Amino acid sequence: KAGVTQTPRYLIKTRGQQVTLSCSPISGHRSVSWYQQTPGQGLQFLFEYFSETQRNKGNFPGRFSGRQFSNSRSEMNVSTLELGDSALYLCASSLEGGSGANVLTFGAGSRLTVL
Amino acid sequence: GENVEQHPSTLSVQEGDSAVIKCTYSDSASNYFPWYKQELGKGPQLIIDIRSNVGEKKDQRIAVTLNKTAKHFSLHITETQPEDSAVYFCAAAFYNQGGKLIFGQGTELSVKP
């Protein structure tokens, strides 16, 4: 069974640009969550999508957005990039509801560097 | 607000010794407590989890204990091996709140051969 796939793995952008990251969940998983990981702040919850709808949202500015497609694949977008957006962006998928709802399987992440 | 404190931030042990990592959480409504292990260049991997109706759970060399009254939970690794070296994260969540986990700051565990 394939795991969570994130693309691209590494990218470099400059301030003011925008970036789109992609995540393919484990087959059968309908929930996709995004996290930002930085040395100073640790793992911070960005948002969660389920059935193409945002179900939960963290405390990030509106420059951070996401969406989910009918095949459960998800993308997140960061506009007007700032130096502080440099981070590892992690995607995680989980089953719908029940005891599996909180059990997250993470991808390897997309390492974003903003210059 | 929701918060998870994790200690220590770094831990160095000799191979074969035990390692203990402790976390406290602020939201008394939390009822799901997973532990993740993150190796260099990889995403976090779930190693064990516990729900609030259970006080202790074991899986081979790892165990987790939960004290709901004190809002405190711990990870115990026995007979540590060099391959246990990694960063460990605790987290807390409200059951059925889907993918929203509140993570601790992480503990870098180093097991010296």
Tab-separated table of C-alpha atoms in Angstrom:
chain	number	residue	atom	x	y	z
A	1	LYS	CA	0.000	0.000	0.000
A	2	ALA	CA	1.527	3.316	-1.056
A	3	GLY	CA	2.067	5.895	1.655
A	4	VAL	CA	1.362	9.612	1.641
A	5	THR	CA	3.113	11.264	-1.286
A	6	GLN	CA	4.131	14.909	-1.250
A	7	THR	CA	5.525	16.902	-4.138
A	8	PRO	CA	7.802	18.657	-4.633
A	9	ARG	CA	10.211	17.500	-1.930
A	10	TYR	CA	12.357	20.625	-2.102
A	11	LEU	CA	11.809	24.075	-3.515
A	12	ILE	CA	13.299	27.536	-3.294
A	13	LYS	CA	11.260	30.699	-3.736
A	14	THR	CA	11.844	34.406	-3.224
A	15	ARG	CA	9.884	36.784	-1.065
A	16	GLY	CA	6.600	37.867	-2.590
A	17	GLN	CA	6.185	34.789	-4.756
A	18	GLN	CA	3.567	32.138	-4.206
A	19	VAL	CA	3.903	28.384	-3.928
A	20	THR	CA	1.631	25.365	-4.347
A	21	LEU	CA	2.351	22.056	-2.633
A	22	SER	CA	0.648	18.788	-3.453
A	23	CYS	CA	-0.326	15.792	-1.347
A	24	SER	CA	-1.696	12.397	-2.378
A	25	PRO	CA	-3.172	10.531	0.603
A	26	ILE	CA	-3.162	6.811	1.249
A	27	SER	CA	-5.748	5.082	-0.889
A	28	GLY	CA	-9.071	5.064	0.960
A	29	HIS	CA	-8.162	7.913	3.296
A	30	ARG	CA	-10.515	10.832	2.875
A	31	SER	CA	-9.073	13.265	5.406
A	32	VAL	CA	-5.955	15.297	4.644
A	33	SER	CA	-4.282	17.560	7.204
A	34	TRP	CA	-1.426	19.995	6.713
A	35	TYR	CA	1.217	20.967	9.245
A	36	GLN	CA	4.086	23.449	9.229
A	37	GLN	CA	7.281	22.302	10.945
A	38	THR	CA	9.972	24.795	11.959
A	39	PRO	CA	12.817	24.495	14.485
A	40	GLY	CA	11.391	27.301	16.610
A	41	GLN	CA	7.670	26.500	16.545
A	42	GLY	CA	7.647	22.747	16.115
A	43	LEU	CA	4.664	21.164	14.361
A	44	GLN	CA	1.827	23.637	13.846
A	45	PHE	CA	-1.585	22.630	12.491
A	46	LEU	CA	-2.579	24.515	9.339
A	47	PHE	CA	-5.874	22.975	8.238
A	48	GLU	CA	-7.728	19.754	7.521
A	49	TYR	CA	-9.842	18.818	4.537
A	50	PHE	CA	-12.453	16.116	4.350
A	51	SER	CA	-14.715	15.433	1.376
A	52	GLU	CA	-13.441	18.565	-0.373
A	53	THR	CA	-14.425	20.775	2.592
A	54	GLN	CA	-12.202	22.464	5.144
A	55	ARG	CA	-13.164	20.822	8.442
A	56	ASN	CA	-10.607	22.347	10.825
A	57	LYS	CA	-8.356	25.379	10.657
A	58	GLY	CA	-5.316	26.468	12.636
A	59	ASN	CA	-4.107	29.966	13.477
A	60	PHE	CA	-2.377	30.950	10.275
A	61	PRO	CA	-2.961	34.082	8.155
A	62	GLY	CA	-5.149	34.018	5.085
A	63	ARG	CA	-2.049	33.768	2.874
A	64	PHE	CA	-2.185	30.061	3.658
A	65	SER	CA	-4.957	28.240	1.863
A	66	GLY	CA	-5.767	24.784	0.686
A	67	ARG	CA	-8.197	22.657	-1.203
A	68	GLN	CA	-9.097	19.051	-1.700
A	69	PHE	CA	-10.175	17.343	-4.867
A	70	SER	CA	-12.790	14.648	-5.388
A	71	ASN	CA	-10.076	11.963	-5.403
A	72	SER	CA	-8.963	13.198	-1.929
A	73	ARG	CA	-5.723	14.663	-3.239
A	74	SER	CA	-4.987	17.994	-1.631
A	75	GLU	CA	-3.005	21.106	-2.402
A	76	MET	CA	-1.944	23.957	-0.184
A	77	ASN	CA	-0.975	27.402	-1.394
A	78	VAL	CA	1.025	30.134	0.245
A	79	SER	CA	0.826	33.558	-1.359
A	80	THR	CA	3.092	36.563	-0.901
A	81	LEU	CA	5.844	34.482	0.625
A	82	GLU	CA	7.771	35.807	3.611
A	83	LEU	CA	11.157	34.697	4.945
A	84	GLY	CA	9.393	33.208	7.965
A	85	ASP	CA	7.461	30.814	5.735
A	86	SER	CA	10.619	28.760	5.263
A	87	ALA	CA	9.707	25.418	6.761
A	88	LEU	CA	8.968	21.763	6.209
A	89	TYR	CA	5.337	21.405	5.183
A	90	LEU	CA	3.889	18.052	6.152
A	91	CYS	CA	0.764	16.435	4.878
A	92	ALA	CA	-0.992	13.646	6.764
A	93	SER	CA	-3.954	11.492	5.855
A	94	SER	CA	-6.407	9.569	7.985
A	95	LEU	CA	-9.540	7.482	7.724
A	96	GLU	CA	-12.962	8.971	8.064
A	97	GLY	CA	-14.394	9.078	11.556
A	98	GLY	CA	-14.407	6.411	14.212
A	99	SER	CA	-11.293	5.220	15.981
A	100	GLY	CA	-9.186	5.927	12.939
A	101	ALA	CA	-10.098	9.582	12.774
A	102	ASN	CA	-7.108	10.851	14.704
A	103	VAL	CA	-4.545	8.327	13.461
A	104	LEU	CA	-2.433	10.350	11.069
A	105	THR	CA	0.017	8.958	8.542
A	106	PHE	CA	2.491	11.609	7.459
A	107	GLY	CA	4.290	12.123	4.194
A	108	ALA	CA	7.984	12.995	3.993
A	109	GLY	CA	7.212	16.684	3.588
A	110	SER	CA	8.000	19.517	1.205
A	111	ARG	CA	10.989	21.617	2.281
A	112	LEU	CA	10.347	25.262	1.324
A	113	THR	CA	13.124	27.827	1.462
A	114	VAL	CA	12.226	31.479	0.972
A	115	LEU	CA	15.084	33.796	0.022
B	1	GLY	CA	-5.638	27.884	24.522
B	2	GLU	CA	-4.624	24.364	23.693
B	3	ASN	CA	-1.023	23.619	24.604
B	4	VAL	CA	1.249	20.596	25.017
B	5	GLU	CA	4.515	20.868	26.931
B	6	GLN	CA	7.189	18.230	26.348
B	7	HIS	CA	10.355	17.522	28.344
B	8	PRO	CA	13.246	17.083	28.021
B	9	SER	CA	14.162	18.718	24.713
B	10	THR	CA	17.251	16.509	24.411
B	11	LEU	CA	18.008	13.144	25.992
B	12	SER	CA	21.158	11.075	25.725
B	13	VAL	CA	21.287	7.487	27.011
B	14	GLN	CA	23.587	4.489	26.739
B	15	GLU	CA	22.461	1.552	24.650
B	16	GLY	CA	20.403	-0.786	26.805
B	17	ASP	CA	19.252	1.925	29.197
B	18	SER	CA	15.677	3.178	29.463
B	19	ALA	CA	14.441	6.539	28.205
B	20	VAL	CA	11.455	8.484	29.477
B	21	ILE	CA	9.830	11.497	27.821
B	22	LYS	CA	7.082	13.436	29.566
B	23	CYS	CA	4.250	15.635	28.298
B	24	THR	CA	1.531	17.701	29.884
B	25	TYR	CA	-1.539	19.068	28.120
B	26	SER	CA	-3.851	21.944	28.882
B	27	ASP	CA	-7.205	20.988	27.343
B	28	SER	CA	-9.039	18.665	29.701
B	29	ALA	CA	-11.302	17.659	26.790
B	30	SER	CA	-8.365	15.952	25.059
B	31	ASN	CA	-8.828	12.210	24.917
B	32	TYR	CA	-6.371	10.917	22.339
B	33	PHE	CA	-2.599	10.967	22.884
B	34	PRO	CA	-0.267	9.704	20.156
B	35	TRP	CA	3.509	9.568	20.039
B	36	TYR	CA	5.439	10.064	16.824
B	37	LYS	CA	9.042	9.317	15.913
B	38	GLN	CA	10.738	11.424	13.260
B	39	GLU	CA	13.996	10.344	11.653
B	40	LEU	CA	16.179	12.674	9.636
B	41	GLY	CA	14.657	13.536	6.273
B	42	LYS	CA	11.388	11.741	6.998
B	43	GLY	CA	7.950	12.639	8.201
B	44	PRO	CA	6.770	11.720	11.707
B	45	GLN	CA	5.736	8.101	12.151
B	46	LEU	CA	3.176	6.956	14.714
B	47	ILE	CA	4.777	4.558	17.203
B	48	ILE	CA	2.097	4.222	19.867
B	49	ASP	CA	-1.073	5.959	20.986
B	50	ILE	CA	-3.427	5.871	23.930
B	51	ARG	CA	-6.993	6.938	24.510
B	52	SER	CA	-8.294	8.468	27.710
B	53	ASN	CA	-10.179	5.389	28.848
B	54	VAL	CA	-6.867	3.535	29.257
B	55	GLY	CA	-4.095	4.230	31.782
B	56	GLU	CA	-1.259	2.336	30.146
B	57	LYS	CA	-0.454	0.681	26.843
B	58	LYS	CA	2.574	-1.400	25.839
B	59	ASP	CA	4.022	-2.502	22.530
B	60	GLN	CA	7.202	-4.526	22.882
B	61	ARG	CA	9.888	-2.112	24.161
B	62	ILE	CA	7.710	0.985	24.233
B	63	ALA	CA	4.932	1.939	26.620
B	64	VAL	CA	2.814	4.984	27.255
B	65	THR	CA	1.177	5.958	30.540
B	66	LEU	CA	-1.614	8.481	31.007
B	67	ASN	CA	-2.703	10.351	34.124
B	68	LYS	CA	-5.884	12.226	33.198
B	69	THR	CA	-6.212	13.885	36.588
B	70	ALA	CA	-2.777	15.449	36.289
B	71	LYS	CA	-3.146	15.925	32.495
B	72	HIS	CA	0.163	14.172	32.055
B	73	PHE	CA	1.370	11.360	29.808
B	74	SER	CA	4.737	9.729	29.260
B	75	LEU	CA	6.619	7.573	26.772
B	76	HIS	CA	8.877	4.840	28.097
B	77	ILE	CA	11.428	3.073	25.906
B	78	THR	CA	13.256	0.142	27.457
B	79	GLU	CA	16.441	-1.585	26.271
B	80	THR	CA	17.225	1.317	23.960
B	81	GLN	CA	19.081	0.646	20.718
B	82	PRO	CA	21.012	3.026	18.418
B	83	GLU	CA	18.163	2.857	15.905
B	84	ASP	CA	15.896	4.446	18.518
B	85	SER	CA	17.856	7.688	17.994
B	86	ALA	CA	15.401	10.212	16.526
B	87	VAL	CA	13.147	13.107	17.485
B	88	TYR	CA	10.034	12.072	19.403
B	89	PHE	CA	6.854	14.129	19.512
B	90	CYS	CA	3.888	13.776	21.804
B	91	ALA	CA	0.496	15.148	20.802
B	92	ALA	CA	-3.001	15.580	22.140
B	93	ALA	CA	-6.334	15.715	20.376
B	94	PHE	CA	-10.024	15.652	20.980
B	95	TYR	CA	-11.354	12.336	19.731
B	96	ASN	CA	-13.190	12.707	16.454
B	97	GLN	CA	-11.814	16.167	15.835
B	98	GLY	CA	-10.128	14.593	12.867
B	99	GLY	CA	-6.628	15.590	11.909
B	100	LYS	CA	-6.106	18.442	14.350
B	101	LEU	CA	-3.360	17.359	16.736
B	102	ILE	CA	-1.572	19.688	19.144
B	103	PHE	CA	2.095	18.660	19.255
B	104	GLY	CA	4.757	19.060	21.894
B	105	GLN	CA	8.054	20.669	20.931
B	106	GLY	CA	9.871	17.372	20.481
B	107	THR	CA	12.641	15.447	22.239
B	108	GLU	CA	15.852	14.598	20.435
B	109	LEU	CA	16.872	11.170	21.723
B	110	SER	CA	20.429	9.999	21.209
B	111	VAL	CA	21.323	6.389	22.045
B	112	LYS	CA	25.065	5.872	22.321
B	113	PRO	CA	26.444	2.419	21.516
